Amino acid sequence: MKNFILNFVLLFAFSLSVFGQQDSVDADVPSGDPIFAGAIELEEQKVVFDSLVAAQMAEDEENEAEEDSAFFENWDNSKLNPYGLKVTEVTDSFVVDCSNFCPPTQNVVTSEFGPRWARLHCGIDLRVKVGDSIRAAFDGKVRIKRVGSRRKGYGYFVLLRHPNGLETLYAHLSKILVEAEQEVKAGEVIALGGNTGRSTGPHLHFETRYQGIPINPRNIIDFNEFAVYDDNYLVTIKGSFKEWTDYVNSPAKYYKVRKGDCLSKIAKRHRTTVKRICRLNRITTKTVLRPGRRLRVR
Ligand SMILES: [Zn+2]
């Protein structure tokens, strides 16, 4: 906007000087002279042309501001998914520019995106050693830096937002080398690999998200070549969020309690956790389980 005002002032000063000159010409040349008429026409064209440039510049700056506001929509330093959208509500058929991709690490995949232990594993796990460089996948800005629990959840993690529309998450880190609000370039080392949070060995848990909802990184990245399949990735509700939709819509599963059962035994048998069973059934670990009771296990 500053630039626009400056340009406008310059343009105004320029117009004054042009018309000032004409005044002095006017004194010598009689009106109706063809040379003079031509000169006026030229100056008028010049002023019109400059106005067009100024208008275009104003429009460009407005567009930039609009892009900026889209980038900062739902900008929150604490919420993993600040969008709060259902999968059916995200923008369909959105083209993501992946041309500046850089692999966060170049190691083997040890666990895939998909249902795991009655939850959805929302990312891909890559083997790393503690202290390995973890790099930003695209240009972007740090939305969340969290020095979390050493035992629970993601542990130490970073979430970046990218101008291409994606967000990427890097978890179980041993050290974070960036701050919230910091701008980063694709390939920049943002953290060191580790084993913090719910993790049974050093690995990088890597997620790609669009408007808060995880997409299987394998849809975008070839983990054999450590490159993107295409410079443009098309986000579609049907294609990009299929696993997510299947998981969300998967039917509930029940189990009839037998004599001698306890919550931990039931949880183990159904590859879930005691905490989750308690939450699903609104019970506590102290609730007495009578044989024959139906418990929801997923
Ligand atoms: Zn993981």
PDB file of C-alpha atoms and ligand atoms in Angstrom:
ATOM      1  CA  MET A   1       0.000   0.000   0.000  1.00  0.00           C
ATOM      2  CA  LYS A   2       2.918   2.318   0.880  1.00  0.00           C
ATOM      3  CA  ASN A   3       4.310   1.734  -2.597  1.00  0.00           C
ATOM      4  CA  PHE A   4       0.980   2.538  -4.127  1.00  0.00           C
ATOM      5  CA  ILE A   5       0.720   5.878  -2.290  1.00  0.00           C
ATOM      6  CA  LEU A   6       4.320   6.730  -3.205  1.00  0.00           C
ATOM      7  CA  ASN A   7       3.598   5.946  -6.851  1.00  0.00           C
ATOM      8  CA  PHE A   8       0.482   8.016  -6.782  1.00  0.00           C
ATOM      9  CA  VAL A   9       2.355  11.007  -5.316  1.00  0.00           C
ATOM     10  CA  LEU A  10       5.129  10.630  -7.911  1.00  0.00           C
ATOM     11  CA  LEU A  11       2.551  10.371 -10.669  1.00  0.00           C
ATOM     12  CA  PHE A  12       0.824  13.496  -9.406  1.00  0.00           C
ATOM     13  CA  ALA A  13       4.140  15.397  -9.272  1.00  0.00           C
ATOM     14  CA  PHE A  14       4.944  14.157 -12.782  1.00  0.00           C
ATOM     15  CA  SER A  15       1.562  15.355 -14.120  1.00  0.00           C
ATOM     16  CA  LEU A  16       2.081  18.787 -12.530  1.00  0.00           C
ATOM     17  CA  SER A  17       5.483  19.157 -14.150  1.00  0.00           C
ATOM     18  CA  VAL A  18       4.081  18.082 -17.539  1.00  0.00           C
ATOM     19  CA  PHE A  19       1.224  20.542 -17.418  1.00  0.00           C
ATOM     20  CA  GLY A  20       3.572  23.220 -16.090  1.00  0.00           C
ATOM     21  CA  GLN A  21       5.682  22.821 -19.219  1.00  0.00           C
ATOM     22  CA  GLN A  22       2.618  23.040 -21.426  1.00  0.00           C
ATOM     23  CA  ASP A  23       1.752  26.361 -19.881  1.00  0.00           C
ATOM     24  CA  SER A  24       5.060  27.773 -21.066  1.00  0.00           C
ATOM     25  CA  VAL A  25       4.583  26.222 -24.538  1.00  0.00           C
ATOM     26  CA  ASP A  26       1.086  27.660 -24.654  1.00  0.00           C
ATOM     27  CA  ALA A  27       2.485  31.181 -24.551  1.00  0.00           C
ATOM     28  CA  ASP A  28       4.512  30.729 -27.774  1.00  0.00           C
ATOM     29  CA  VAL A  29       2.308  28.463 -29.895  1.00  0.00           C
ATOM     30  CA  PRO A  30      -1.072  29.630 -31.165  1.00  0.00           C
ATOM     31  CA  SER A  31      -4.013  27.379 -30.336  1.00  0.00           C
ATOM     32  CA  GLY A  32      -5.138  25.046 -33.109  1.00  0.00           C
ATOM     33  CA  ASP A  33      -1.521  24.404 -34.159  1.00  0.00           C
ATOM     34  CA  PRO A  34      -1.241  20.679 -35.209  1.00  0.00           C
ATOM     35  CA  ILE A  35       2.124  20.222 -33.415  1.00  0.00           C
ATOM     36  CA  PHE A  36       0.678  21.466 -30.161  1.00  0.00           C
ATOM     37  CA  ALA A  37      -2.426  19.279 -30.475  1.00  0.00           C
ATOM     38  CA  GLY A  38      -0.166  16.269 -30.994  1.00  0.00           C
ATOM     39  CA  ALA A  39       1.858  17.130 -27.910  1.00  0.00           C
ATOM     40  CA  ILE A  40      -1.282  17.322 -25.732  1.00  0.00           C
ATOM     41  CA  GLU A  41      -2.497  13.958 -27.040  1.00  0.00           C
ATOM     42  CA  LEU A  42       0.855  12.366 -26.202  1.00  0.00           C
ATOM     43  CA  GLU A  43       0.894  13.731 -22.668  1.00  0.00           C
ATOM     44  CA  GLU A  44      -2.687  12.625 -22.103  1.00  0.00           C
ATOM     45  CA  GLN A  45      -1.798   9.137 -23.256  1.00  0.00           C
ATOM     46  CA  LYS A  46       1.167   9.131 -20.926  1.00  0.00           C
ATOM     47  CA  VAL A  47      -1.014  10.076 -17.959  1.00  0.00           C
ATOM     48  CA  VAL A  48      -3.647   7.466 -18.856  1.00  0.00           C
ATOM     49  CA  PHE A  49      -0.946   4.820 -19.253  1.00  0.00           C
ATOM     50  CA  ASP A  50       0.572   5.626 -15.855  1.00  0.00           C
ATOM     51  CA  SER A  51      -2.858   5.482 -14.224  1.00  0.00           C
ATOM     52  CA  LEU A  52      -3.304   2.008 -15.665  1.00  0.00           C
ATOM     53  CA  VAL A  53       0.044   0.951 -14.228  1.00  0.00           C
ATOM     54  CA  ALA A  54      -0.910   2.393 -10.861  1.00  0.00           C
ATOM     55  CA  ALA A  55      -4.283   0.608 -10.948  1.00  0.00           C
ATOM     56  CA  GLN A  56      -2.583  -2.673 -11.850  1.00  0.00           C
ATOM     57  CA  MET A  57      -0.090  -2.242  -9.016  1.00  0.00           C
ATOM     58  CA  ALA A  58      -2.912  -1.589  -6.567  1.00  0.00           C
ATOM     59  CA  GLU A  59      -4.680  -4.718  -7.778  1.00  0.00           C
ATOM     60  CA  ASP A  60      -1.493  -6.808  -7.469  1.00  0.00           C
ATOM     61  CA  GLU A  61      -0.999  -5.638  -3.914  1.00  0.00           C
ATOM     62  CA  GLU A  62      -4.601  -6.428  -3.071  1.00  0.00           C
ATOM     63  CA  ASN A  63      -4.136  -9.962  -4.479  1.00  0.00           C
ATOM     64  CA  GLU A  64      -0.963 -10.396  -2.432  1.00  0.00           C
ATOM     65  CA  ALA A  65      -2.809  -9.314   0.699  1.00  0.00           C
ATOM     66  CA  GLU A  66      -5.583 -11.805  -0.123  1.00  0.00           C
ATOM     67  CA  GLU A  67      -3.051 -14.641  -0.554  1.00  0.00           C
ATOM     68  CA  ASP A  68      -1.522 -13.617   2.755  1.00  0.00           C
ATOM     69  CA  SER A  69      -4.857 -13.729   4.528  1.00  0.00           C
ATOM     70  CA  ALA A  70      -5.507 -17.242   3.112  1.00  0.00           C
ATOM     71  CA  PHE A  71      -2.114 -18.353   4.421  1.00  0.00           C
ATOM     72  CA  PHE A  72      -2.855 -17.004   7.912  1.00  0.00           C
ATOM     73  CA  GLU A  73      -6.458 -18.235   8.056  1.00  0.00           C
ATOM     74  CA  ASN A  74      -6.861 -20.294  11.257  1.00  0.00           C
ATOM     75  CA  TRP A  75      -3.273 -19.563  12.232  1.00  0.00           C
ATOM     76  CA  ASP A  76      -2.880 -20.996  15.738  1.00  0.00           C
ATOM     77  CA  ASN A  77       0.310 -21.868  17.631  1.00  0.00           C
ATOM     78  CA  SER A  78      -1.304 -24.580  19.734  1.00  0.00           C
ATOM     79  CA  LYS A  79      -4.036 -26.449  17.860  1.00  0.00           C
ATOM     80  CA  LEU A  80      -2.959 -29.287  15.603  1.00  0.00           C
ATOM     81  CA  ASN A  81      -6.092 -28.903  13.493  1.00  0.00           C
ATOM     82  CA  PRO A  82      -7.459 -25.377  13.885  1.00  0.00           C
ATOM     83  CA  TYR A  83      -9.724 -25.657  10.807  1.00  0.00           C
ATOM     84  CA  GLY A  84     -12.421 -27.822  12.421  1.00  0.00           C
ATOM     85  CA  LEU A  85     -13.690 -29.054   9.040  1.00  0.00           C
ATOM     86  CA  LYS A  86     -15.341 -32.337   8.206  1.00  0.00           C
ATOM     87  CA  VAL A  87     -13.725 -34.110   5.288  1.00  0.00           C
ATOM     88  CA  THR A  88     -16.705 -33.228   3.092  1.00  0.00           C
ATOM     89  CA  GLU A  89     -16.167 -29.532   3.853  1.00  0.00           C
ATOM     90  CA  VAL A  90     -12.573 -29.149   2.630  1.00  0.00           C
ATOM     91  CA  THR A  91     -11.871 -27.421  -0.694  1.00  0.00           C
ATOM     92  CA  ASP A  92     -12.154 -30.094  -3.393  1.00  0.00           C
ATOM     93  CA  SER A  93      -9.829 -30.297  -6.418  1.00  0.00           C
ATOM     94  CA  PHE A  94      -7.098 -28.029  -5.076  1.00  0.00           C
ATOM     95  CA  VAL A  95      -3.745 -28.047  -6.878  1.00  0.00           C
ATOM     96  CA  VAL A  96      -0.709 -28.128  -4.559  1.00  0.00           C
ATOM     97  CA  ASP A  97       2.584 -26.910  -5.997  1.00  0.00           C
ATOM     98  CA  CYS A  98       5.123 -29.506  -4.807  1.00  0.00           C
ATOM     99  CA  SER A  99       7.983 -28.374  -7.049  1.00  0.00           C
ATOM    100  CA  ASN A 100      10.299 -27.300  -4.218  1.00  0.00           C
ATOM    101  CA  PHE A 101       9.992 -30.570  -2.253  1.00  0.00           C
ATOM    102  CA  CYS A 102      12.949 -31.841  -0.249  1.00  0.00           C
ATOM    103  CA  PRO A 103      12.792 -35.165   1.693  1.00  0.00           C
ATOM    104  CA  PRO A 104      12.776 -34.660   5.500  1.00  0.00           C
ATOM    105  CA  THR A 105      15.140 -37.629   5.798  1.00  0.00           C
ATOM    106  CA  GLN A 106      16.248 -40.345   3.393  1.00  0.00           C
ATOM    107  CA  ASN A 107      15.615 -43.520   5.355  1.00  0.00           C
ATOM    108  CA  VAL A 108      13.413 -46.589   5.125  1.00  0.00           C
ATOM    109  CA  VAL A 109       9.727 -46.505   5.972  1.00  0.00           C
ATOM    110  CA  THR A 110       9.092 -48.563   9.106  1.00  0.00           C
ATOM    111  CA  SER A 111       5.348 -48.003   9.520  1.00  0.00           C
ATOM    112  CA  GLU A 112       2.622 -47.047   7.080  1.00  0.00           C
ATOM    113  CA  PHE A 113      -0.291 -44.600   7.208  1.00  0.00           C
ATOM    114  CA  GLY A 114      -3.482 -46.446   8.188  1.00  0.00           C
ATOM    115  CA  PRO A 115      -5.511 -47.991  11.026  1.00  0.00           C
ATOM    116  CA  ARG A 116      -3.305 -49.130  13.909  1.00  0.00           C
ATOM    117  CA  TRP A 117      -4.288 -50.133  17.428  1.00  0.00           C
ATOM    118  CA  ALA A 118      -7.896 -49.005  16.871  1.00  0.00           C
ATOM    119  CA  ARG A 119      -6.724 -45.566  15.804  1.00  0.00           C
ATOM    120  CA  LEU A 120      -5.645 -44.107  12.531  1.00  0.00           C
ATOM    121  CA  HIS A 121      -1.897 -43.759  12.224  1.00  0.00           C
ATOM    122  CA  CYS A 122      -2.000 -40.363  10.514  1.00  0.00           C
ATOM    123  CA  GLY A 123       1.516 -40.369   9.100  1.00  0.00           C
ATOM    124  CA  ILE A 124       4.420 -42.441   7.935  1.00  0.00           C
ATOM    125  CA  ASP A 125       7.311 -43.547  10.147  1.00  0.00           C
ATOM    126  CA  LEU A 126      10.860 -43.336   8.828  1.00  0.00           C
ATOM    127  CA  ARG A 127      13.839 -44.877  10.581  1.00  0.00           C
ATOM    128  CA  VAL A 128      16.347 -42.314  11.865  1.00  0.00           C
ATOM    129  CA  LYS A 129      19.198 -42.232  14.372  1.00  0.00           C
ATOM    130  CA  VAL A 130      19.005 -39.850  17.322  1.00  0.00           C
ATOM    131  CA  GLY A 131      20.620 -36.622  16.133  1.00  0.00           C
ATOM    132  CA  ASP A 132      19.976 -37.107  12.394  1.00  0.00           C
ATOM    133  CA  SER A 133      19.082 -33.923  10.471  1.00  0.00           C
ATOM    134  CA  ILE A 134      15.365 -33.480   9.833  1.00  0.00           C
ATOM    135  CA  ARG A 135      14.634 -31.103   6.960  1.00  0.00           C
ATOM    136  CA  ALA A 136      11.639 -28.955   5.987  1.00  0.00           C
ATOM    137  CA  ALA A 137       9.755 -30.646   3.124  1.00  0.00           C
ATOM    138  CA  PHE A 138       8.726 -27.341   1.493  1.00  0.00           C
ATOM    139  CA  ASP A 139       9.244 -23.609   1.998  1.00  0.00           C
ATOM    140  CA  GLY A 140       7.038 -22.440   4.828  1.00  0.00           C
ATOM    141  CA  LYS A 141       6.551 -21.036   8.291  1.00  0.00           C
ATOM    142  CA  VAL A 142       6.567 -22.717  11.728  1.00  0.00           C
ATOM    143  CA  ARG A 143       3.000 -22.781  13.068  1.00  0.00           C
ATOM    144  CA  ILE A 144       3.647 -25.072  16.057  1.00  0.00           C
ATOM    145  CA  LYS A 145       6.830 -25.811  17.983  1.00  0.00           C
ATOM    146  CA  ARG A 146       6.114 -28.153  20.878  1.00  0.00           C
ATOM    147  CA  VAL A 147       8.556 -29.487  23.419  1.00  0.00           C
ATOM    148  CA  GLY A 148       6.099 -32.155  24.481  1.00  0.00           C
ATOM    149  CA  SER A 149       6.176 -35.197  26.703  1.00  0.00           C
ATOM    150  CA  ARG A 150       9.156 -37.522  26.487  1.00  0.00           C
ATOM    151  CA  ARG A 151       6.779 -40.482  26.823  1.00  0.00           C
ATOM    152  CA  LYS A 152       3.372 -39.563  25.407  1.00  0.00           C
ATOM    153  CA  GLY A 153       1.960 -38.591  22.049  1.00  0.00           C
ATOM    154  CA  TYR A 154       4.117 -36.844  19.464  1.00  0.00           C
ATOM    155  CA  GLY A 155       6.813 -35.897  22.005  1.00  0.00           C
ATOM    156  CA  TYR A 156       8.886 -33.018  20.642  1.00  0.00           C
ATOM    157  CA  PHE A 157       7.315 -31.949  17.370  1.00  0.00           C
ATOM    158  CA  VAL A 158       7.144 -29.204  14.740  1.00  0.00           C
ATOM    159  CA  LEU A 159       4.293 -28.338  12.400  1.00  0.00           C
ATOM    160  CA  LEU A 160       5.002 -26.211   9.331  1.00  0.00           C
ATOM    161  CA  ARG A 161       2.494 -24.431   7.131  1.00  0.00           C
ATOM    162  CA  HIS A 162       3.403 -24.043   3.473  1.00  0.00           C
ATOM    163  CA  PRO A 163       2.229 -21.436   0.943  1.00  0.00           C
ATOM    164  CA  ASN A 164       1.296 -24.325  -1.388  1.00  0.00           C
ATOM    165  CA  GLY A 165      -1.633 -25.147   0.927  1.00  0.00           C
ATOM    166  CA  LEU A 166      -0.201 -28.150   2.790  1.00  0.00           C
ATOM    167  CA  GLU A 167       0.980 -28.501   6.361  1.00  0.00           C
ATOM    168  CA  THR A 168       3.674 -30.997   7.397  1.00  0.00           C
ATOM    169  CA  LEU A 169       4.363 -32.426  10.846  1.00  0.00           C
ATOM    170  CA  TYR A 170       7.617 -33.892  12.213  1.00  0.00           C
ATOM    171  CA  ALA A 171       7.391 -35.816  15.504  1.00  0.00           C
ATOM    172  CA  HIS A 172       9.428 -37.736  18.128  1.00  0.00           C
ATOM    173  CA  LEU A 173      12.335 -35.300  17.692  1.00  0.00           C
ATOM    174  CA  SER A 174      15.259 -35.034  20.116  1.00  0.00           C
ATOM    175  CA  LYS A 175      15.904 -31.345  19.488  1.00  0.00           C
ATOM    176  CA  ILE A 176      14.019 -28.545  17.714  1.00  0.00           C
ATOM    177  CA  LEU A 177      16.135 -25.954  15.914  1.00  0.00           C
ATOM    178  CA  VAL A 178      13.412 -23.479  14.885  1.00  0.00           C
ATOM    179  CA  GLU A 179      10.990 -21.171  16.685  1.00  0.00           C
ATOM    180  CA  ALA A 180       7.260 -20.632  16.163  1.00  0.00           C
ATOM    181  CA  GLU A 181       6.592 -17.982  13.470  1.00  0.00           C
ATOM    182  CA  GLN A 182      10.007 -18.596  11.882  1.00  0.00           C
ATOM    183  CA  GLU A 183      10.159 -18.805   8.089  1.00  0.00           C
ATOM    184  CA  VAL A 184      11.994 -21.827   6.698  1.00  0.00           C
ATOM    185  CA  LYS A 185      13.194 -22.925   3.283  1.00  0.00           C
ATOM    186  CA  ALA A 186      12.692 -26.400   1.778  1.00  0.00           C
ATOM    187  CA  GLY A 187      15.650 -28.537   2.843  1.00  0.00           C
ATOM    188  CA  GLU A 188      16.528 -26.390   5.845  1.00  0.00           C
ATOM    189  CA  VAL A 189      17.410 -28.469   8.941  1.00  0.00           C
ATOM    190  CA  ILE A 190      14.590 -27.750  11.389  1.00  0.00           C
ATOM    191  CA  ALA A 191      15.223 -30.438  14.023  1.00  0.00           C
ATOM    192  CA  LEU A 192      17.162 -33.540  15.019  1.00  0.00           C
ATOM    193  CA  GLY A 193      15.687 -37.032  14.945  1.00  0.00           C
ATOM    194  CA  GLY A 194      14.814 -38.700  18.224  1.00  0.00           C
ATOM    195  CA  ASN A 195      12.681 -41.017  20.303  1.00  0.00           C
ATOM    196  CA  THR A 196      10.476 -38.675  22.402  1.00  0.00           C
ATOM    197  CA  GLY A 197       6.744 -39.245  22.940  1.00  0.00           C
ATOM    198  CA  ARG A 198       4.971 -42.555  22.356  1.00  0.00           C
ATOM    199  CA  SER A 199       7.791 -44.182  20.469  1.00  0.00           C
ATOM    200  CA  THR A 200       9.527 -47.525  20.809  1.00  0.00           C
ATOM    201  CA  GLY A 201      12.727 -46.578  18.998  1.00  0.00           C
ATOM    202  CA  PRO A 202      14.219 -43.575  17.185  1.00  0.00           C
ATOM    203  CA  HIS A 203      12.078 -42.666  14.172  1.00  0.00           C
ATOM    204  CA  LEU A 204      10.535 -39.712  12.411  1.00  0.00           C
ATOM    205  CA  HIS A 205       6.746 -39.623  12.302  1.00  0.00           C
ATOM    206  CA  PHE A 206       5.937 -37.503   9.246  1.00  0.00           C
ATOM    207  CA  GLU A 207       2.482 -36.194   8.303  1.00  0.00           C
ATOM    208  CA  THR A 208       1.093 -34.239   5.390  1.00  0.00           C
ATOM    209  CA  ARG A 209      -2.170 -32.396   6.044  1.00  0.00           C
ATOM    210  CA  TYR A 210      -4.548 -30.285   4.005  1.00  0.00           C
ATOM    211  CA  GLN A 211      -6.949 -27.952   5.849  1.00  0.00           C
ATOM    212  CA  GLY A 212      -6.216 -29.938   8.996  1.00  0.00           C
ATOM    213  CA  ILE A 213      -6.993 -33.413   7.664  1.00  0.00           C
ATOM    214  CA  PRO A 214      -4.162 -35.920   7.108  1.00  0.00           C
ATOM    215  CA  ILE A 215      -3.361 -37.250   3.643  1.00  0.00           C
ATOM    216  CA  ASN A 216      -1.223 -40.383   3.264  1.00  0.00           C
ATOM    217  CA  PRO A 217       2.222 -38.914   2.396  1.00  0.00           C
ATOM    218  CA  ARG A 218       2.637 -41.803  -0.049  1.00  0.00           C
ATOM    219  CA  ASN A 219      -0.020 -40.179  -2.257  1.00  0.00           C
ATOM    220  CA  ILE A 220       2.404 -37.333  -2.865  1.00  0.00           C
ATOM    221  CA  ILE A 221       5.896 -38.686  -2.176  1.00  0.00           C
ATOM    222  CA  ASP A 222       7.734 -41.648  -3.645  1.00  0.00           C
ATOM    223  CA  PHE A 223       9.669 -42.957  -0.608  1.00  0.00           C
ATOM    224  CA  ASN A 224      11.912 -45.132  -2.800  1.00  0.00           C
ATOM    225  CA  GLU A 225      13.163 -42.172  -4.804  1.00  0.00           C
ATOM    226  CA  PHE A 226      12.624 -39.552  -2.060  1.00  0.00           C
ATOM    227  CA  ALA A 227      10.979 -37.289  -4.605  1.00  0.00           C
ATOM    228  CA  VAL A 228       7.432 -36.169  -5.379  1.00  0.00           C
ATOM    229  CA  TYR A 229       5.554 -38.118  -8.064  1.00  0.00           C
ATOM    230  CA  ASP A 230       4.495 -34.889  -9.720  1.00  0.00           C
ATOM    231  CA  ASP A 231       5.275 -31.199  -9.278  1.00  0.00           C
ATOM    232  CA  ASN A 232       1.532 -30.651  -8.906  1.00  0.00           C
ATOM    233  CA  TYR A 233      -0.545 -32.730  -6.517  1.00  0.00           C
ATOM    234  CA  LEU A 234      -4.305 -32.559  -6.913  1.00  0.00           C
ATOM    235  CA  VAL A 235      -6.148 -32.748  -3.580  1.00  0.00           C
ATOM    236  CA  THR A 236      -9.530 -34.417  -4.037  1.00  0.00           C
ATOM    237  CA  ILE A 237     -11.963 -35.437  -1.309  1.00  0.00           C
ATOM    238  CA  LYS A 238     -12.519 -38.865  -2.902  1.00  0.00           C
ATOM    239  CA  GLY A 239      -8.879 -39.623  -3.639  1.00  0.00           C
ATOM    240  CA  SER A 240      -6.804 -37.842  -0.984  1.00  0.00           C
ATOM    241  CA  PHE A 241      -8.942 -38.627   2.067  1.00  0.00           C
ATOM    242  CA  LYS A 242     -10.124 -42.149   1.256  1.00  0.00           C
ATOM    243  CA  GLU A 243      -8.329 -43.805   4.210  1.00  0.00           C
ATOM    244  CA  TRP A 244      -9.495 -41.039   6.545  1.00  0.00           C
ATOM    245  CA  THR A 245     -13.131 -41.367   5.398  1.00  0.00           C
ATOM    246  CA  ASP A 246     -13.018 -45.176   5.680  1.00  0.00           C
ATOM    247  CA  TYR A 247     -11.674 -44.879   9.209  1.00  0.00           C
ATOM    248  CA  VAL A 248     -14.179 -42.246  10.337  1.00  0.00           C
ATOM    249  CA  ASN A 249     -17.077 -44.212   8.842  1.00  0.00           C
ATOM    250  CA  SER A 250     -15.938 -47.641  10.049  1.00  0.00           C
ATOM    251  CA  PRO A 251     -18.667 -49.307  12.096  1.00  0.00           C
ATOM    252  CA  ALA A 252     -18.462 -49.664  15.879  1.00  0.00           C
ATOM    253  CA  LYS A 253     -17.411 -53.045  17.216  1.00  0.00           C
ATOM    254  CA  TYR A 254     -18.735 -54.651  20.410  1.00  0.00           C
ATOM    255  CA  TYR A 255     -17.543 -57.396  22.737  1.00  0.00           C
ATOM    256  CA  LYS A 256     -19.495 -59.387  25.329  1.00  0.00           C
ATOM    257  CA  VAL A 257     -17.601 -59.552  28.626  1.00  0.00           C
ATOM    258  CA  ARG A 258     -16.770 -63.098  29.813  1.00  0.00           C
ATOM    259  CA  LYS A 259     -15.967 -64.371  33.270  1.00  0.00           C
ATOM    260  CA  GLY A 260     -12.387 -63.503  34.271  1.00  0.00           C
ATOM    261  CA  ASP A 261     -12.032 -60.623  31.759  1.00  0.00           C
ATOM    262  CA  CYS A 262     -10.373 -57.377  32.723  1.00  0.00           C
ATOM    263  CA  LEU A 263     -10.004 -54.162  30.750  1.00  0.00           C
ATOM    264  CA  SER A 264      -6.337 -54.642  29.901  1.00  0.00           C
ATOM    265  CA  LYS A 265      -6.993 -58.161  28.598  1.00  0.00           C
ATOM    266  CA  ILE A 266      -9.914 -56.948  26.457  1.00  0.00           C
ATOM    267  CA  ALA A 267      -7.869 -54.002  25.186  1.00  0.00           C
ATOM    268  CA  LYS A 268      -4.961 -56.227  24.215  1.00  0.00           C
ATOM    269  CA  ARG A 269      -7.234 -58.716  22.457  1.00  0.00           C
ATOM    270  CA  HIS A 270      -8.761 -55.956  20.324  1.00  0.00           C
ATOM    271  CA  ARG A 271      -5.499 -54.107  19.678  1.00  0.00           C
ATOM    272  CA  THR A 272      -6.733 -51.015  21.479  1.00  0.00           C
ATOM    273  CA  THR A 273      -6.084 -49.249  24.802  1.00  0.00           C
ATOM    274  CA  VAL A 274      -7.845 -49.301  28.190  1.00  0.00           C
ATOM    275  CA  LYS A 275      -8.156 -45.528  27.993  1.00  0.00           C
ATOM    276  CA  ARG A 276      -9.974 -45.729  24.673  1.00  0.00           C
ATOM    277  CA  ILE A 277     -12.388 -48.413  25.847  1.00  0.00           C
ATOM    278  CA  CYS A 278     -13.142 -46.304  28.925  1.00  0.00           C
ATOM    279  CA  ARG A 279     -13.808 -43.263  26.763  1.00  0.00           C
ATOM    280  CA  LEU A 280     -16.025 -45.151  24.286  1.00  0.00           C
ATOM    281  CA  ASN A 281     -18.113 -46.691  27.064  1.00  0.00           C
ATOM    282  CA  ARG A 282     -18.015 -43.793  29.540  1.00  0.00           C
ATOM    283  CA  ILE A 283     -16.611 -46.018  32.260  1.00  0.00           C
ATOM    284  CA  THR A 284     -13.505 -45.810  34.466  1.00  0.00           C
ATOM    285  CA  THR A 285     -10.818 -48.368  35.241  1.00  0.00           C
ATOM    286  CA  LYS A 286     -12.638 -48.992  38.565  1.00  0.00           C
ATOM    287  CA  THR A 287     -15.931 -49.977  36.913  1.00  0.00           C
ATOM    288  CA  VAL A 288     -16.877 -53.589  37.765  1.00  0.00           C
ATOM    289  CA  LEU A 289     -17.269 -55.605  34.568  1.00  0.00           C
ATOM    290  CA  ARG A 290     -20.120 -58.088  34.903  1.00  0.00           C
ATOM    291  CA  PRO A 291     -20.047 -61.047  32.500  1.00  0.00           C
ATOM    292  CA  GLY A 292     -22.495 -60.558  29.657  1.00  0.00           C
ATOM    293  CA  ARG A 293     -22.068 -56.764  29.491  1.00  0.00           C
ATOM    294  CA  ARG A 294     -21.599 -55.430  25.978  1.00  0.00           C
ATOM    295  CA  LEU A 295     -18.559 -53.199  25.644  1.00  0.00           C
ATOM    296  CA  ARG A 296     -17.746 -51.081  22.645  1.00  0.00           C
ATOM    297  CA  VAL A 297     -14.144 -51.805  21.670  1.00  0.00           C
ATOM    298  CA  ARG A 298     -13.876 -49.516  18.631  1.00  0.00           C
TER     299      ARG A 298
HETATM  300 ZN    ZN B   1       4.073 -42.636  13.366  1.00  0.00          ZN
END
